[in-house]
Tab-separated table of C-alpha atoms in Angstrom:
chain	number	residue	atom	x	y	z
A	302	MET	CA	7.119	-7.632	30.033
A	303	PRO	CA	6.546	-6.789	26.389
A	304	THR	CA	9.054	-4.451	24.794
A	305	ARG	CA	10.094	-3.324	21.366
A	306	VAL	CA	13.786	-3.674	20.614
A	307	GLY	CA	14.353	-1.417	17.594
A	308	ALA	CA	14.885	1.877	19.403
A	309	GLN	CA	17.104	2.618	22.361
A	310	GLN	CA	14.274	4.550	24.029
A	311	ASP	CA	12.193	1.352	24.167
A	312	ILE	CA	15.022	-0.610	25.764
A	313	ASP	CA	15.698	2.293	28.143
A	314	ALA	CA	12.021	2.285	29.175
A	315	LEU	CA	12.251	-1.430	29.934
A	316	LEU	CA	15.431	-0.937	31.971
A	317	ASP	CA	13.803	1.942	33.882
A	318	THR	CA	10.766	-0.223	34.658
A	319	LEU	CA	12.931	-3.096	35.873
A	320	ALA	CA	15.063	-0.733	37.984
A	321	GLN	CA	11.935	0.797	39.542
A	322	ARG	CA	10.638	-2.698	40.338
A	323	GLU	CA	13.938	-3.589	42.036
A	324	GLU	CA	13.852	-0.357	44.059
A	325	GLN	CA	10.300	-1.061	45.210
A	326	ALA	CA	11.352	-4.567	46.278
A	327	ARG	CA	14.264	-3.115	48.294
A	328	PHE	CA	11.743	-0.987	50.176
A	329	GLY	CA	9.749	-4.084	51.041
A	330	LEU	CA	6.926	-3.561	48.568
A	331	ARG	CA	5.401	-6.555	46.847
A	332	VAL	CA	6.373	-6.715	43.212
A	333	ALA	CA	5.331	-9.047	40.451
A	334	THR	CA	7.699	-11.739	39.312
A	335	ILE	CA	8.966	-11.171	35.791
A	336	ALA	CA	8.242	-14.385	33.897
A	337	CYS	CA	9.522	-13.191	30.546
A	338	ILE	CA	10.799	-10.194	28.628
A	339	LEU	CA	8.858	-10.479	25.373
A	340	PRO	CA	10.320	-8.672	22.345
A	341	SER	CA	7.350	-7.467	20.307
A	342	SER	CA	6.801	-6.031	16.832
A	343	TYR	CA	10.061	-7.688	15.823
A	344	GLU	CA	11.364	-7.560	12.264
A	345	ASP	CA	14.542	-9.595	11.803
A	346	GLU	CA	15.494	-7.763	8.610
A	347	HIS	CA	16.266	-4.585	10.615
A	348	ALA	CA	19.795	-4.505	12.021
A	349	THR	CA	18.783	-2.235	14.912
A	350	GLN	CA	16.179	-4.753	16.035
A	351	ARG	CA	18.623	-7.657	15.800
A	352	GLN	CA	21.145	-5.644	17.827
A	353	GLY	CA	18.548	-4.655	20.445
A	354	LEU	CA	17.410	-8.262	20.793
A	355	ALA	CA	21.017	-9.458	21.110
A	356	ALA	CA	21.692	-6.849	23.824
A	357	LEU	CA	18.654	-7.996	25.827
A	358	GLN	CA	19.612	-11.642	25.415
A	359	GLU	CA	23.163	-10.908	26.541
A	360	ARG	CA	21.954	-9.081	29.640
A	361	TYR	CA	18.939	-11.212	30.616
A	362	GLY	CA	19.624	-14.580	28.964
A	363	ALA	CA	16.798	-17.098	29.161
A	364	LEU	CA	14.419	-14.484	30.580
A	365	VAL	CA	14.092	-13.095	27.033
A	366	GLY	CA	11.375	-14.938	25.135
A	367	LYS	CA	11.029	-15.705	21.466
A	368	PRO	CA	10.354	-12.455	19.550
A	369	VAL	CA	6.801	-11.782	18.417
A	370	PRO	CA	6.900	-10.714	14.758
A	371	PHE	CA	5.463	-7.395	13.636
A	372	SER	CA	1.843	-7.612	12.548
A	373	GLY	CA	-0.767	-4.966	11.816
A	374	LEU	CA	-3.240	-7.364	13.412
A	375	VAL	CA	-1.804	-6.476	16.822
A	376	GLU	CA	-3.008	-2.880	16.464
A	377	ARG	CA	-6.404	-4.051	15.234
A	378	ALA	CA	-6.790	-6.281	18.273
A	379	LEU	CA	-5.638	-3.491	20.603
A	380	ASN	CA	-8.114	-1.055	19.057
A	381	ALA	CA	-10.880	-3.623	19.462
A	382	ARG	CA	-9.732	-4.203	23.061
A	383	VAL	CA	-9.489	-7.922	22.400
A	384	PRO	CA	-6.431	-10.106	23.020
A	385	LEU	CA	-4.593	-10.919	19.804
A	386	VAL	CA	-4.762	-14.642	20.584
A	387	THR	CA	-8.555	-14.315	20.679
A	388	ALA	CA	-9.028	-11.956	17.736
A	389	HIS	CA	-6.498	-13.557	15.372
A	390	PRO	CA	-5.371	-16.850	16.920
A	391	ARG	CA	-3.804	-18.214	13.722
A	392	SER	CA	-1.687	-15.133	12.994
A	393	ALA	CA	2.091	-15.475	13.198
A	394	ALA	CA	2.190	-12.932	16.026
A	395	ALA	CA	-0.387	-14.841	18.076
A	396	GLN	CA	1.340	-18.145	17.431
A	397	ALA	CA	4.666	-16.666	18.549
A	398	SER	CA	3.218	-15.231	21.732
A	399	TRP	CA	1.113	-18.168	22.905
A	400	PRO	CA	1.596	-20.218	24.917
A	401	TRP	CA	3.565	-17.731	26.945
A	402	PRO	CA	7.286	-18.295	26.733
A	403	SER	CA	8.880	-19.507	29.921
A	404	GLY	CA	12.100	-17.727	30.733
């Protein structure tokens, strides 16, 4: 589950999604297994992002993968509708996100 960690609204959206998934499972619906929470567009120099990452790591531990650094190439790949690892495989963001972290 990719998520940004710099704004509380992004973390809240992740928590809402996870809570909805748990509720669906309680009602007997099939839900996907969460393999990893993947912090994306991460910039370590921003205190709010470091704090958001630390909060996720405290709550979810090893389920939180290595942060994917911010890169404008991500938006280019999204706009081209091509996976970043295909469009820009040598970029720092692609290298950080592949192979998929195991949580």
